[in-house]
Structure formats: structure tokens, C-alpha cells
CSV table of C-alpha atoms and ligand atoms in Angstrom, one decimal:
chain,number,residue,atom,x,y,z
A,1,UNK,CA,85.3,77.9,48.5
A,2,UNK,CA,88.1,75.8,49.8
A,3,UNK,CA,86.3,74.8,53.0
A,4,UNK,CA,83.5,73.0,51.2
A,5,UNK,CA,85.8,71.2,48.7
A,6,UNK,CA,85.7,67.5,48.7
A,7,UNK,CA,88.7,65.7,50.2
A,8,UNK,CA,90.5,62.4,50.0
A,9,UNK,CA,90.0,60.5,53.2
A,10,UNK,CA,93.7,59.7,53.5
A,11,UNK,CA,97.0,60.1,51.8
A,12,UNK,CA,97.0,56.5,50.5
A,13,UNK,CA,93.6,57.1,48.9
A,14,UNK,CA,95.1,59.9,46.9
A,15,UNK,CA,98.2,57.8,46.1
A,16,UNK,CA,96.1,54.9,44.9
A,17,UNK,CA,93.9,57.2,42.8
A,18,UNK,CA,96.8,58.7,41.0
A,19,UNK,CA,98.6,55.4,40.6
A,20,UNK,CA,95.3,53.9,39.3
A,21,UNK,CA,95.0,56.7,36.8
A,22,UNK,CA,98.6,56.2,35.6
A,23,UNK,CA,98.5,52.5,35.4
A,24,UNK,CA,96.3,51.6,32.5
A,25,UNK,CA,96.2,49.9,29.1
A,26,UNK,CA,99.3,51.9,28.3
A,27,UNK,CA,101.4,49.8,30.7
A,28,UNK,CA,100.4,46.4,29.4
A,29,UNK,CA,100.7,46.8,25.7
A,30,UNK,CA,102.3,50.1,25.0
A,31,UNK,CA,105.3,50.0,27.3
A,32,UNK,CA,106.6,46.5,26.4
A,33,UNK,CA,106.2,47.1,22.7
A,34,UNK,CA,107.8,50.6,22.7
A,35,UNK,CA,110.7,49.2,24.6
A,36,UNK,CA,111.6,46.4,22.3
A,37,UNK,CA,111.0,48.7,19.2
A,38,UNK,CA,113.5,51.2,20.6
A,39,UNK,CA,116.5,49.3,21.6
A,40,UNK,CA,115.2,46.8,24.1
A,41,UNK,CA,117.1,47.0,27.4
A,42,UNK,CA,119.0,50.1,26.2
A,43,UNK,CA,115.6,51.9,25.9
A,44,UNK,CA,115.5,51.9,29.7
A,45,UNK,CA,118.2,54.6,29.7
A,46,UNK,CA,116.2,57.3,27.7
A,47,UNK,CA,113.1,56.2,29.6
A,48,UNK,CA,114.7,56.9,33.0
A,49,UNK,CA,116.1,60.1,31.7
A,50,UNK,CA,112.7,61.2,30.4
A,51,UNK,CA,111.2,60.2,33.8
A,52,UNK,CA,113.7,62.4,35.7
A,53,UNK,CA,113.9,65.3,33.4
A,54,UNK,CA,110.3,65.7,32.3
A,55,UNK,CA,108.0,63.2,34.1
A,56,UNK,CA,108.8,64.0,37.7
A,57,UNK,CA,109.2,67.8,37.3
A,58,UNK,CA,106.0,68.1,35.5
A,59,UNK,CA,104.1,65.9,37.9
A,60,UNK,CA,105.4,68.1,40.8
A,61,UNK,CA,104.2,71.1,38.8
A,62,UNK,CA,100.7,69.7,38.3
A,63,UNK,CA,100.3,68.6,41.9
A,64,UNK,CA,101.4,72.1,42.8
A,65,UNK,CA,98.8,73.8,40.5
A,66,UNK,CA,96.0,71.7,42.0
A,67,UNK,CA,97.2,71.9,45.6
A,68,UNK,CA,97.8,75.7,45.5
A,69,UNK,CA,94.7,76.8,43.6
A,70,UNK,CA,92.3,74.1,45.0
A,71,UNK,CA,90.6,74.1,41.6
A,72,UNK,CA,90.1,72.1,38.4
A,73,UNK,CA,92.4,73.1,35.5
A,74,UNK,CA,90.5,76.0,33.9
A,75,UNK,CA,89.9,77.8,37.1
A,76,UNK,CA,93.3,76.8,38.4
A,77,UNK,CA,95.1,78.4,35.5
A,78,UNK,CA,92.9,81.4,35.6
A,79,UNK,CA,93.9,82.0,39.2
A,80,UNK,CA,97.5,81.9,38.2
A,81,UNK,CA,97.1,84.1,35.2
A,82,UNK,CA,93.8,85.4,33.9
A,83,UNK,CA,94.8,84.8,30.3
A,84,UNK,CA,95.6,81.1,30.9
A,85,UNK,CA,92.2,79.7,31.5
A,86,UNK,CA,91.8,78.4,28.0
A,87,UNK,CA,94.8,76.1,28.4
A,88,UNK,CA,92.9,74.4,31.1
A,89,UNK,CA,89.9,74.0,28.9
A,90,UNK,CA,92.1,72.7,26.1
A,91,UNK,CA,93.3,70.0,28.4
A,92,UNK,CA,89.8,69.2,29.5
A,93,UNK,CA,88.5,68.9,25.9
A,94,UNK,CA,91.4,66.6,24.9
A,95,UNK,CA,90.9,64.3,27.9
A,96,UNK,CA,87.1,64.2,27.2
A,97,UNK,CA,87.8,62.9,23.6
A,98,UNK,CA,90.5,60.6,24.9
A,99,UNK,CA,87.9,59.1,27.4
A,100,UNK,CA,85.4,58.4,24.6
A,101,UNK,CA,87.7,56.1,22.7
A,102,UNK,CA,89.6,54.7,25.7
A,103,UNK,CA,86.2,53.5,26.9
A,104,UNK,CA,85.5,52.0,23.4
A,105,UNK,CA,88.6,49.9,23.7
A,106,UNK,CA,87.4,48.8,27.1
A,107,UNK,CA,84.1,47.9,25.5
A,108,UNK,CA,86.0,45.5,23.2
A,109,UNK,CA,87.6,44.0,26.3
A,110,UNK,CA,84.1,43.4,27.8
A,111,UNK,CA,83.2,41.4,24.7
A,112,UNK,CA,86.5,39.5,24.9
A,113,UNK,CA,85.8,38.7,28.5
A,114,UNK,CA,82.5,37.0,27.5
A,115,UNK,CA,84.2,35.0,24.8
A,116,UNK,CA,87.0,33.9,27.1
A,117,UNK,CA,84.8,31.2,28.6
A,118,UNK,CA,84.6,29.5,25.2
A,119,UNK,CA,87.9,30.7,23.8
A,120,UNK,CA,85.9,32.1,20.9
A,121,UNK,CA,88.9,33.2,19.0
A,122,UNK,CA,90.4,29.8,18.4
A,123,UNK,CA,94.1,29.1,18.4
A,124,UNK,CA,95.5,29.8,14.9
A,125,UNK,CA,96.9,33.0,13.6
A,126,UNK,CA,94.1,33.2,11.1
A,127,UNK,CA,91.2,32.5,13.5
A,128,UNK,CA,92.4,35.0,16.1
A,129,UNK,CA,92.9,37.8,13.7
A,130,UNK,CA,89.6,37.0,11.9
A,131,UNK,CA,87.9,37.0,15.3
A,132,UNK,CA,89.1,40.5,16.1
A,133,UNK,CA,88.6,42.0,12.6
A,134,UNK,CA,85.5,40.2,11.5
A,135,UNK,CA,83.6,38.9,14.5
A,136,UNK,CA,84.2,41.7,17.0
A,137,UNK,CA,84.9,44.8,14.9
A,138,UNK,CA,83.6,43.8,11.4
A,139,UNK,CA,86.2,46.2,10.3
A,140,UNK,CA,85.4,48.1,7.0
A,141,UNK,CA,87.9,48.6,4.3
A,142,UNK,CA,88.6,52.3,4.9
A,143,UNK,CA,88.1,55.2,7.4
A,144,UNK,CA,85.3,56.6,5.3
A,145,UNK,CA,83.3,53.4,5.2
A,146,UNK,CA,81.5,53.7,8.6
A,147,UNK,CA,78.9,51.0,7.8
A,148,UNK,CA,76.8,51.2,11.0
A,149,UNK,CA,77.5,50.7,14.6
A,150,UNK,CA,78.4,47.4,16.2
A,151,UNK,CA,75.8,46.6,18.9
A,152,UNK,CA,78.0,44.3,21.0
A,153,UNK,CA,80.6,47.1,21.3
A,154,UNK,CA,77.9,49.6,22.0
A,155,UNK,CA,76.7,47.3,24.8
A,156,UNK,CA,80.2,47.1,26.3
A,157,UNK,CA,80.7,50.8,26.0
A,158,UNK,CA,77.4,51.5,27.8
A,159,UNK,CA,78.5,49.1,30.6
A,160,UNK,CA,81.8,51.0,31.0
A,161,UNK,CA,80.1,54.4,31.2
A,162,UNK,CA,77.6,53.0,33.7
A,163,UNK,CA,80.6,51.8,35.8
A,164,UNK,CA,82.2,55.2,35.6
A,165,UNK,CA,79.0,56.9,36.7
A,166,UNK,CA,78.6,54.5,39.7
A,167,UNK,CA,82.2,55.0,40.7
A,168,UNK,CA,82.0,58.8,40.7
A,169,UNK,CA,78.5,59.8,41.8
A,170,UNK,CA,79.2,59.4,45.5
A,171,UNK,CA,82.2,61.7,45.4
A,172,UNK,CA,85.9,61.4,46.0
A,173,UNK,CA,85.7,59.8,49.4
A,174,UNK,CA,84.0,56.7,47.9
A,175,UNK,CA,86.3,56.9,44.9
A,176,UNK,CA,89.2,56.7,47.3
A,177,UNK,CA,87.9,53.3,48.4
A,178,UNK,CA,87.2,51.9,45.0
A,179,UNK,CA,90.7,52.7,43.8
A,180,UNK,CA,92.2,50.2,46.3
A,181,UNK,CA,90.4,47.5,44.4
A,182,UNK,CA,91.2,48.8,40.9
A,183,UNK,CA,94.9,49.0,41.7
A,184,UNK,CA,95.5,45.9,43.9
A,185,UNK,CA,93.4,43.5,41.8
A,186,UNK,CA,95.5,44.2,38.6
A,187,UNK,CA,98.7,44.0,40.6
A,188,UNK,CA,97.8,40.6,41.8
A,189,UNK,CA,96.8,39.5,38.3
A,190,UNK,CA,100.1,40.8,36.9
A,191,UNK,CA,102.0,38.7,39.5
A,192,UNK,CA,100.0,35.6,38.5
A,193,UNK,CA,100.7,36.3,34.8
A,194,UNK,CA,104.4,36.8,35.4
A,195,UNK,CA,104.7,33.5,37.3
A,196,UNK,CA,102.7,31.7,34.7
A,197,UNK,CA,104.6,33.3,31.8
A,198,UNK,CA,108.1,32.7,33.2
A,199,UNK,CA,107.4,29.0,33.8
A,200,UNK,CA,106.4,28.3,30.2
A,201,UNK,CA,108.8,26.7,27.8
A,202,UNK,CA,110.4,29.4,25.5
A,203,UNK,CA,109.9,32.1,28.1
A,204,UNK,CA,113.6,33.0,28.3
A,205,UNK,CA,113.7,33.7,24.6
A,206,UNK,CA,111.0,36.2,25.0
A,207,UNK,CA,112.7,37.9,27.9
A,208,UNK,CA,115.9,38.1,26.0
A,209,UNK,CA,114.1,39.7,23.2
A,210,UNK,CA,112.5,42.3,25.6
A,211,UNK,CA,115.7,43.3,27.4
A,212,UNK,CA,118.7,42.7,25.2
A,213,UNK,CA,120.2,46.2,24.8
A,214,UNK,CA,120.9,47.6,21.5
A,215,UNK,CA,123.0,50.6,22.4
A,216,UNK,CA,123.1,52.0,18.9
A,217,UNK,CA,119.5,53.0,19.4
A,218,UNK,CA,120.5,55.7,21.8
A,219,UNK,CA,121.9,57.7,18.9
A,220,UNK,CA,118.5,57.9,17.1
A,221,UNK,CA,116.3,61.0,17.9
A,222,UNK,CA,113.2,58.8,17.3
A,223,UNK,CA,114.1,56.7,20.3
A,224,UNK,CA,114.3,59.7,22.6
A,225,UNK,CA,111.0,61.0,21.3
A,226,UNK,CA,109.4,57.7,22.0
A,227,UNK,CA,110.8,57.7,25.6
A,228,UNK,CA,109.4,61.1,26.4
A,229,UNK,CA,106.1,60.3,24.7
A,230,UNK,CA,105.7,57.1,26.7
A,231,UNK,CA,106.5,58.9,30.0
A,232,UNK,CA,103.8,61.6,29.3
A,233,UNK,CA,101.2,59.1,28.3
A,234,UNK,CA,101.9,56.6,31.1
A,235,UNK,CA,101.9,59.2,33.9
A,236,UNK,CA,98.6,60.7,32.7
A,237,UNK,CA,100.4,64.1,32.4
A,238,UNK,CA,99.1,67.3,30.8
A,239,UNK,CA,95.4,66.3,30.7
A,240,UNK,CA,94.1,67.8,33.9
A,241,UNK,CA,93.7,64.6,35.9
A,242,UNK,CA,96.6,65.2,38.2
A,243,UNK,CA,95.6,68.8,38.8
A,244,UNK,CA,92.1,67.8,39.8
A,245,UNK,CA,93.2,64.9,42.0
A,246,UNK,CA,95.7,67.2,43.8
A,247,UNK,CA,93.1,69.8,44.3
A,248,UNK,CA,91.3,67.4,46.7
A,249,UNK,CA,94.4,67.2,48.9
A,250,UNK,CA,94.4,69.0,52.2
A,251,UNK,CA,96.3,72.3,52.1
A,252,UNK,CA,99.1,71.0,54.2
A,253,UNK,CA,99.8,67.7,52.4
A,254,UNK,CA,103.1,66.8,50.8
A,255,UNK,CA,103.7,67.2,47.0
A,256,UNK,CA,107.2,66.0,46.2
A,257,UNK,CA,107.4,62.6,47.9
A,258,UNK,CA,103.9,61.9,46.5
A,259,UNK,CA,105.2,62.7,43.0
A,260,UNK,CA,108.2,60.4,43.3
A,261,UNK,CA,106.1,57.6,44.8
A,262,UNK,CA,103.5,57.7,42.1
A,263,UNK,CA,105.8,57.9,39.2
A,264,UNK,CA,108.1,55.2,40.4
A,265,UNK,CA,105.2,52.8,41.2
A,266,UNK,CA,103.8,53.3,37.7
A,267,UNK,CA,107.1,52.7,35.9
A,268,UNK,CA,107.9,49.6,38.0
A,269,UNK,CA,104.5,48.2,37.1
A,270,UNK,CA,105.3,48.7,33.4
A,271,UNK,CA,108.6,47.0,33.8
A,272,UNK,CA,107.2,44.0,35.6
A,273,UNK,CA,104.2,43.7,33.2
A,274,UNK,CA,106.8,43.5,30.4
A,275,UNK,CA,107.9,40.2,31.8
A,276,UNK,CA,104.4,38.8,31.7
A,277,UNK,CA,103.9,39.8,28.1
A,278,UNK,CA,107.3,38.8,26.7
A,279,UNK,CA,107.6,35.5,28.5
A,280,UNK,CA,104.2,34.5,27.0
A,281,UNK,CA,105.2,35.7,23.5
A,282,UNK,CA,108.4,33.6,23.9
A,283,UNK,CA,106.1,30.6,24.5
A,284,UNK,CA,103.9,31.5,21.6
A,285,UNK,CA,107.0,31.7,19.3
A,286,UNK,CA,108.3,28.3,20.5
A,287,UNK,CA,104.9,26.7,20.0
A,288,UNK,CA,104.7,27.9,16.5
A,289,UNK,CA,108.3,27.2,15.8
A,290,UNK,CA,109.2,30.7,14.7
A,291,UNK,CA,111.3,33.5,16.3
A,292,UNK,CA,109.9,35.9,18.8
A,293,UNK,CA,110.3,38.8,16.3
A,294,UNK,CA,107.8,37.1,14.1
A,295,UNK,CA,105.0,36.9,16.7
A,296,UNK,CA,105.3,40.5,18.1
A,297,UNK,CA,102.7,42.9,16.8
A,298,UNK,CA,102.3,46.5,17.8
A,299,UNK,CA,99.8,48.4,19.7
A,300,UNK,CA,96.2,47.2,19.9
A,301,UNK,CA,97.0,44.0,18.0
A,302,UNK,CA,99.1,42.8,20.9
A,303,UNK,CA,96.3,42.8,23.4
A,304,UNK,CA,93.5,41.6,21.2
A,305,UNK,CA,95.3,39.2,18.7
A,306,UNK,CA,98.7,38.0,19.7
A,307,UNK,CA,98.2,37.6,23.4
A,308,UNK,CA,94.8,35.8,23.2
A,309,UNK,CA,96.3,33.4,20.8
A,310,UNK,CA,99.2,32.6,23.1
A,311,UNK,CA,96.7,32.0,25.9
A,312,UNK,CA,94.7,29.6,23.8
A,313,UNK,CA,97.8,27.5,23.4
A,314,UNK,CA,98.4,27.2,27.2
A,315,UNK,CA,98.6,23.6,28.3
A,316,UNK,CA,96.2,24.0,31.3
A,317,UNK,CA,93.4,26.3,32.3
A,318,UNK,CA,93.5,28.4,29.1
A,319,UNK,CA,90.0,29.7,29.7
A,320,UNK,CA,90.8,30.8,33.2
A,321,UNK,CA,93.9,32.7,32.0
A,322,UNK,CA,92.0,34.2,29.2
A,323,UNK,CA,89.3,35.6,31.5
A,324,UNK,CA,92.1,36.7,33.9
A,325,UNK,CA,93.8,38.7,31.2
A,326,UNK,CA,90.7,40.6,30.1
A,327,UNK,CA,89.8,41.2,33.7
A,328,UNK,CA,93.3,42.6,34.0
A,329,UNK,CA,92.7,45.0,31.1
A,330,UNK,CA,89.3,46.0,32.5
A,331,UNK,CA,90.5,46.6,36.1
A,332,UNK,CA,93.6,48.4,34.8
A,333,UNK,CA,91.6,50.6,32.5
A,334,UNK,CA,88.6,51.5,34.6
A,335,UNK,CA,90.4,53.8,37.1
A,336,UNK,CA,92.2,55.5,34.2
A,337,UNK,CA,88.8,55.9,32.6
A,338,UNK,CA,87.1,57.5,35.5
A,339,UNK,CA,90.1,59.7,36.1
A,340,UNK,CA,89.4,61.1,32.7
A,341,UNK,CA,85.8,61.9,33.5
A,342,UNK,CA,86.3,63.5,36.9
A,343,UNK,CA,88.3,66.5,35.6
A,344,UNK,CA,85.6,67.3,33.0
A,345,UNK,CA,82.9,67.2,35.6
A,346,UNK,CA,84.8,69.1,38.1
A,347,UNK,CA,85.9,71.9,35.7
A,348,UNK,CA,82.2,72.6,34.8
A,349,UNK,CA,81.2,72.4,38.5
A,350,UNK,CA,84.1,74.8,39.4
A,351,UNK,CA,83.3,77.4,36.8
A,352,UNK,CA,79.5,77.6,36.9
A,353,UNK,CA,79.0,76.3,40.5
A,354,UNK,CA,76.6,73.7,39.2
A,355,UNK,CA,75.7,70.6,41.2
A,356,UNK,CA,77.9,67.6,40.6
A,357,UNK,CA,75.0,65.2,40.8
A,358,UNK,CA,73.5,66.9,37.6
A,359,UNK,CA,76.7,67.5,35.7
A,360,UNK,CA,78.1,63.9,36.1
A,361,UNK,CA,75.2,62.0,34.3
A,362,UNK,CA,75.1,64.6,31.5
A,363,UNK,CA,78.9,64.2,30.9
A,364,UNK,CA,78.6,60.4,31.0
A,365,UNK,CA,75.7,60.4,28.5
A,366,UNK,CA,77.6,62.8,26.2
A,367,UNK,CA,80.8,60.7,26.5
A,368,UNK,CA,78.8,57.7,25.5
A,369,UNK,CA,77.2,59.4,22.5
A,370,UNK,CA,80.4,60.9,21.2
A,371,UNK,CA,82.0,57.5,21.5
A,372,UNK,CA,79.5,56.0,19.1
A,373,UNK,CA,81.4,56.8,15.9
A,374,UNK,CA,84.3,54.7,17.4
A,375,UNK,CA,81.9,51.7,17.6
A,376,UNK,CA,81.2,51.7,13.9
A,377,UNK,CA,82.9,49.4,11.5
A,378,UNK,CA,85.5,52.1,10.8
A,379,UNK,CA,86.0,52.7,14.5
A,380,UNK,CA,89.4,51.2,14.8
A,381,UNK,CA,90.9,53.5,12.2
A,382,UNK,CA,89.4,56.5,13.9
A,383,UNK,CA,90.6,55.4,17.3
A,384,UNK,CA,94.1,55.1,15.9
A,385,UNK,CA,93.9,58.5,14.2
A,386,UNK,CA,92.4,60.3,17.2
A,387,UNK,CA,94.9,58.8,19.5
A,388,UNK,CA,97.8,59.9,17.3
A,389,UNK,CA,96.8,63.5,17.2
A,390,UNK,CA,95.6,63.8,20.8
A,391,UNK,CA,98.6,62.1,22.4
A,392,UNK,CA,101.3,63.6,20.1
A,393,UNK,CA,100.1,67.1,19.6
A,394,UNK,CA,97.7,67.6,22.5
A,395,UNK,CA,99.8,66.4,25.4
A,396,UNK,CA,102.9,68.1,24.1
A,397,UNK,CA,101.1,71.5,23.7
A,398,UNK,CA,99.5,71.5,27.1
A,399,UNK,CA,102.8,70.4,28.8
A,400,UNK,CA,104.6,73.3,27.0
A,401,UNK,CA,101.9,75.8,28.1
A,402,UNK,CA,102.1,74.6,31.7
A,403,UNK,CA,105.9,75.2,31.8
A,404,UNK,CA,105.5,78.7,30.4
A,405,UNK,CA,102.7,79.7,32.7
A,406,UNK,CA,104.3,78.4,35.9
A,407,UNK,CA,108.0,78.9,34.8
A,408,UNK,CA,107.7,82.5,33.6
A,409,UNK,CA,104.4,84.1,34.3
A,410,UNK,CA,104.1,83.0,37.8
A,411,UNK,CA,107.8,82.3,38.3
A,412,UNK,CA,109.3,78.9,39.0
A,413,UNK,CA,111.0,80.1,42.1
A,414,UNK,CA,107.7,81.2,43.7
A,415,UNK,CA,106.1,77.9,42.9
A,416,UNK,CA,109.1,76.0,44.4
A,417,UNK,CA,109.0,78.0,47.6
A,418,UNK,CA,105.4,77.0,48.1
A,419,UNK,CA,106.2,73.4,47.2
A,420,UNK,CA,109.0,73.2,49.6
A,421,UNK,CA,106.9,74.7,52.4
A,422,UNK,CA,104.4,71.9,52.3
A,423,UNK,CA,106.6,68.9,51.2
A,424,UNK,CA,108.5,66.4,53.2
A,425,UNK,CA,111.4,66.5,50.7
A,426,UNK,CA,112.9,69.7,49.4
A,427,UNK,CA,113.6,70.3,45.8
A,428,UNK,CA,116.4,72.5,44.6
A,429,UNK,CA,117.1,74.9,41.8
A,430,UNK,CA,117.3,72.0,39.4
A,431,UNK,CA,113.5,72.0,39.3
A,432,UNK,CA,113.4,75.6,38.1
A,433,UNK,CA,115.9,74.8,35.4
A,434,UNK,CA,113.8,71.9,34.1
A,435,UNK,CA,110.5,73.8,34.2
A,436,UNK,CA,111.9,77.0,32.6
A,437,UNK,CA,114.4,75.6,30.1
A,438,UNK,CA,114.9,71.9,29.6
A,439,UNK,CA,111.3,70.5,29.6
A,440,UNK,CA,109.8,73.2,27.4
A,441,UNK,CA,112.8,73.1,25.0
A,442,UNK,CA,112.3,69.4,24.6
A,443,UNK,CA,108.5,69.7,24.2
A,444,UNK,CA,109.0,72.5,21.6
A,445,UNK,CA,111.5,70.5,19.6
A,446,UNK,CA,109.4,67.5,19.6
A,447,UNK,CA,106.3,69.4,18.5
A,448,UNK,CA,108.2,70.9,15.6
A,449,UNK,CA,109.8,67.6,14.7
A,450,UNK,CA,106.4,65.9,14.6
A,451,UNK,CA,104.8,68.6,12.7
A,452,UNK,CA,107.5,68.5,10.0
A,453,UNK,CA,107.1,64.8,9.8
A,454,UNK,CA,103.3,65.2,9.5
A,455,UNK,CA,103.6,67.7,6.6
A,456,UNK,CA,105.9,65.3,4.8
A,457,UNK,CA,104.1,62.0,5.3
A,458,UNK,CA,100.7,62.4,6.9
A,459,UNK,CA,99.9,59.7,9.5
A,460,UNK,CA,100.0,56.0,9.4
A,461,UNK,CA,99.3,55.1,5.7
A,462,UNK,CA,95.7,56.4,5.9
A,463,UNK,CA,94.4,58.7,3.1
A,464,UNK,CA,95.8,62.2,3.6
A,465,UNK,CA,92.5,63.8,4.3
A,466,UNK,CA,92.3,61.9,7.6
A,467,UNK,CA,95.4,63.7,8.6
A,468,UNK,CA,93.7,67.1,7.9
A,469,UNK,CA,90.7,66.0,9.8
A,470,UNK,CA,92.9,65.0,12.8
A,471,UNK,CA,94.9,68.2,12.7
A,472,UNK,CA,91.8,70.3,12.1
A,473,UNK,CA,90.1,68.7,15.0
A,474,UNK,CA,92.9,69.8,17.4
A,475,UNK,CA,92.6,73.3,16.1
A,476,UNK,CA,88.8,73.2,16.6
A,477,UNK,CA,89.3,72.0,20.2
A,478,UNK,CA,91.7,74.9,20.8
A,479,UNK,CA,89.2,77.4,19.5
A,480,UNK,CA,86.4,75.8,21.6
A,481,UNK,CA,88.7,76.1,24.6
A,482,UNK,CA,89.1,79.8,24.0
A,483,UNK,CA,85.4,80.3,23.7
A,484,UNK,CA,84.7,78.4,26.9
A,485,UNK,CA,87.3,80.5,28.7
A,486,UNK,CA,85.6,83.7,27.5
A,487,UNK,CA,82.2,82.6,28.9
A,488,UNK,CA,81.3,84.2,32.2
A,489,UNK,CA,81.5,81.8,35.2
A,490,UNK,CA,79.6,82.0,38.4
A,491,UNK,CA,82.4,83.7,40.4
B,501,LIG,N1,98.0,56.6,31.8
B,501,LIG,C1,97.0,55.9,31.2
B,501,LIG,C2,97.5,54.6,30.7
B,501,LIG,O1,98.7,54.3,30.7
B,501,LIG,C3,96.3,56.6,30.1
B,501,LIG,C4,96.3,58.0,30.1
B,501,LIG,C5,96.9,58.8,29.2
B,501,LIG,C6,95.6,58.9,30.9
B,501,LIG,N2,96.7,60.1,29.5
B,501,LIG,C7,95.9,60.2,30.5
B,501,LIG,C8,94.7,58.7,32.0
B,501,LIG,C9,95.3,61.3,31.2
B,501,LIG,C10,94.2,59.7,32.6
B,501,LIG,C11,94.5,61.0,32.2
B,501,LIG,O2,96.7,53.8,30.2
């Protein structure tokens, strides 16, 4: 029933919503770290190639699927090919699990925001890492030692879900207003952090470290995999969000220009945020009298250990900048978080014609409950493991299926004709070539490559049974998706 479908109130509301979904925790810690790990400045080459050869074509494809079918992923795929509905459910289940731990990480940030006012983590390497591991997480010694839930994290998690509920319950029109704040506030904070960072002593050493190109990295397959992985993660691809958001567009609105604008805005934000992070790390290295290499930590540790420590050492207004940084993480993350919940709710509403006002609170409560294991003392391990399997296998599989269904079953040319009819900018045959051959070939190779690696080594130094659980879980989600697709809907 397209005529009763909710709508964005303007084109910019849609653009801000998608940019808000794309820009998240991934831009602040993941991008800078991945860049320097994979050749520094030289990494920007595979990154740009990945953006052009996979990011933008797939984004156009997802906007098309939402725009054309006016439905959430399961129904959308069903309308394109009756056998493809399960692929939509698979994406929805993956994003639902992703949302449960993404919100847990935000729950940590809530705690850190409170402690910013007293700089509770101190200013030595030991005190900062002990604050994270012992005070906040009370991390246990292994993934099997759950040891009870951490109430302060549960409190933060509940607050985040409440926020998600409040942002979504009035519908997309209100959502379209909230996203202006959740995009513009972090942009302003990033500008402040870049200026502060670049004016610190030692900043240039950090920037050099970030951007000095190591061209030999371009010969390593791992670097190319990292570039494609980062593009998929950062653009919120293959998880249903873009399809749902595009389904709220009017039937005549543009697709291609919107896809270029959103992906470029996201990638520029990452690039700029890298200056804030690395200038500050340069300062930290200089304060400690070590090289930048010795202070950089990967992933989660960067945001919750290294960066807070650097902030504690600031000459003036350290508490202010600490609070600003965690406010940055929260405002960056919240619009990504609700963009993970909306597709789940909308998929259920679409299939069974239920009322959104009843589905939304149920999804939020379940999301909160399923997140509880991640708030236990073994939570950090499980977040790491879940994230590895969901982002590496889940996103790749869904992206691959999308290319096959649109490229072959429907026909890339047919999709392109529709896209060109509604868009301000025309796309050529290159798009068909990417969707039918290059993008699925790359995704297929990367899936096989990672699978072989997993058989050989397991993941991340954890006991091997955790790898079986991770892999088994993905299989269970796929089976659950098939069962959901077989259930009778309301239409
Ligand atoms: N892009 C978001 C970030 O960088 C996170 C993310 C990954 C996401 N996949 C997603 C958000 C799917 C929404 C939907 O933090």
C-alpha cells in the first residue's frame, strides 16, 4: 500500500538519515586504525577503488531495491523474486544482532561520559587500561567465564534503547528532524577535535604516521580485503538499512546523485576524523617520550584506552575535552543504532501488517534482553567474536546475494533503466558490469579466502570452540531466515 507509506519530509532529511547511519563508531576508531595498519597514505588508493567498484554500485542497488519495491528487505526481495525473501530476513537478523552489541559499546560510552567529569581513568597507561578492564568491564579471564552482568553497563544499555525508542516511535518524519542534530553535532565536535589536535605539540608526528604512504602494501591481498571490508562496514551496506530508508522516498526521487553524495560525505568524514585521532596520538607519544607506533592500539582499545589517556594529559580543559569526545561517540553512534532497529521493525510491519506502535517496543525490549550477555564480564570477548563473524561473513554473503538477485534474476539492465528514469544523473553500462561480475567476484573470493583462513587458524587467539559457535550462529541465523520467509504473511 504505497499510498499510506511513511515519507521523509524532504530530500535532505533522507540524506541526513543515511549519512547519520553511515557515520558511526566505525569512522572514528576503525578507519584511522585500518588505514595506518594497511599502508598509511597508500591505503587511500585501494579504499577509493573499493568505494568506486563496490561501495557506490551496491549503494545504488540498495536504494533501487527500496525505491522500486517501496518495502522493507524481506518483502522487497520477495517482490523481485519469490524465492529471495529469506535473503532479506537474513540481513534483518544480522543487523538485529549487530544492534545488540553496538548498543552495548554505546552503553560503555555512557559510563565514560559520566566519569569524564572526574577523569576517572587517571593519566598513566596502567591506570587507563585498568579502568577499562577492571572498573568498567571487570573483564573475566576467558569467554566461558561470564561471571554475572555489570549493572552500570546494563544501565547505559537501557538508556540507549530508551533513546532509540523515543527517536523512532513518532515515525520517519520526526526521525528526519532528529538526524539533523545527530549528524551536525558530531561534525562540529570533530572540527573542534581536529583544531585542538593539530595545535598540540607532536601532532605532526602523528599525522606523518597516519598518512606516510607505504606503496609496497598495495601488493598484499590482505590490504585489499581490508579496504573492501571497511567500505562495506562504513557505508552500512548489505544489512537492510539503506533499503528501508530508500523505501520512504517518494516514487520520483533521485537515486544516483543521492548515492554519490552520501558515500562521499561519509568517507570525507572518516578522513577528517583521522586527523583528530592521529594528531592527538602524536601528542601522547611526545608526552610519553615514545614513538607514535608504540601508543597506537587497535579497535576498541583506541577509543576507550589510548584516546582517553591522551585527553587526560591535555594542558587545559581536559575534562571538557573528555566529555566532548564521549559525546562525540554517543551522537555518532545513536543514529547508526536506530538505523539498525528501524529495518527490523519495518520488516515485521510490512510482512504481517502489524501496527508499528506495538512492534517497536517489543523489538526494543528484545534487543535489550539479547544484549545482556554482552554486558557480562566476558562481554568484550563475545562482542569481538560476534563482530568478526557478522561483519566478515554476514555482510559479504548478503552483498553477494543482492548482486545475484538483481544482476541475474531481475537483470541489471532492467534495474538500470528504472534508476536512470528517476535519477538526475545517468549511469552507464559500467554499473551492470560491476553488479554482475566484478562486485560478486570480489565478494565470492573474499568469502572463500576468509573461510580458508578460518579453517586454518580460527579467530583471534580465542579457544577454537568460540569459532565454531560464531560460525554455527551464522548458520542458525540463515536457517531462521528461511523459516521466517516460509511463514505466511498478511498479503
Ligand atoms: N556504518 C556504521 C559505522 O560506521 C556501522 C554499521 C555497520 C551499520 N553496518 C551497519 C549501521 C548497518 C547501520 C546498518 O559505525
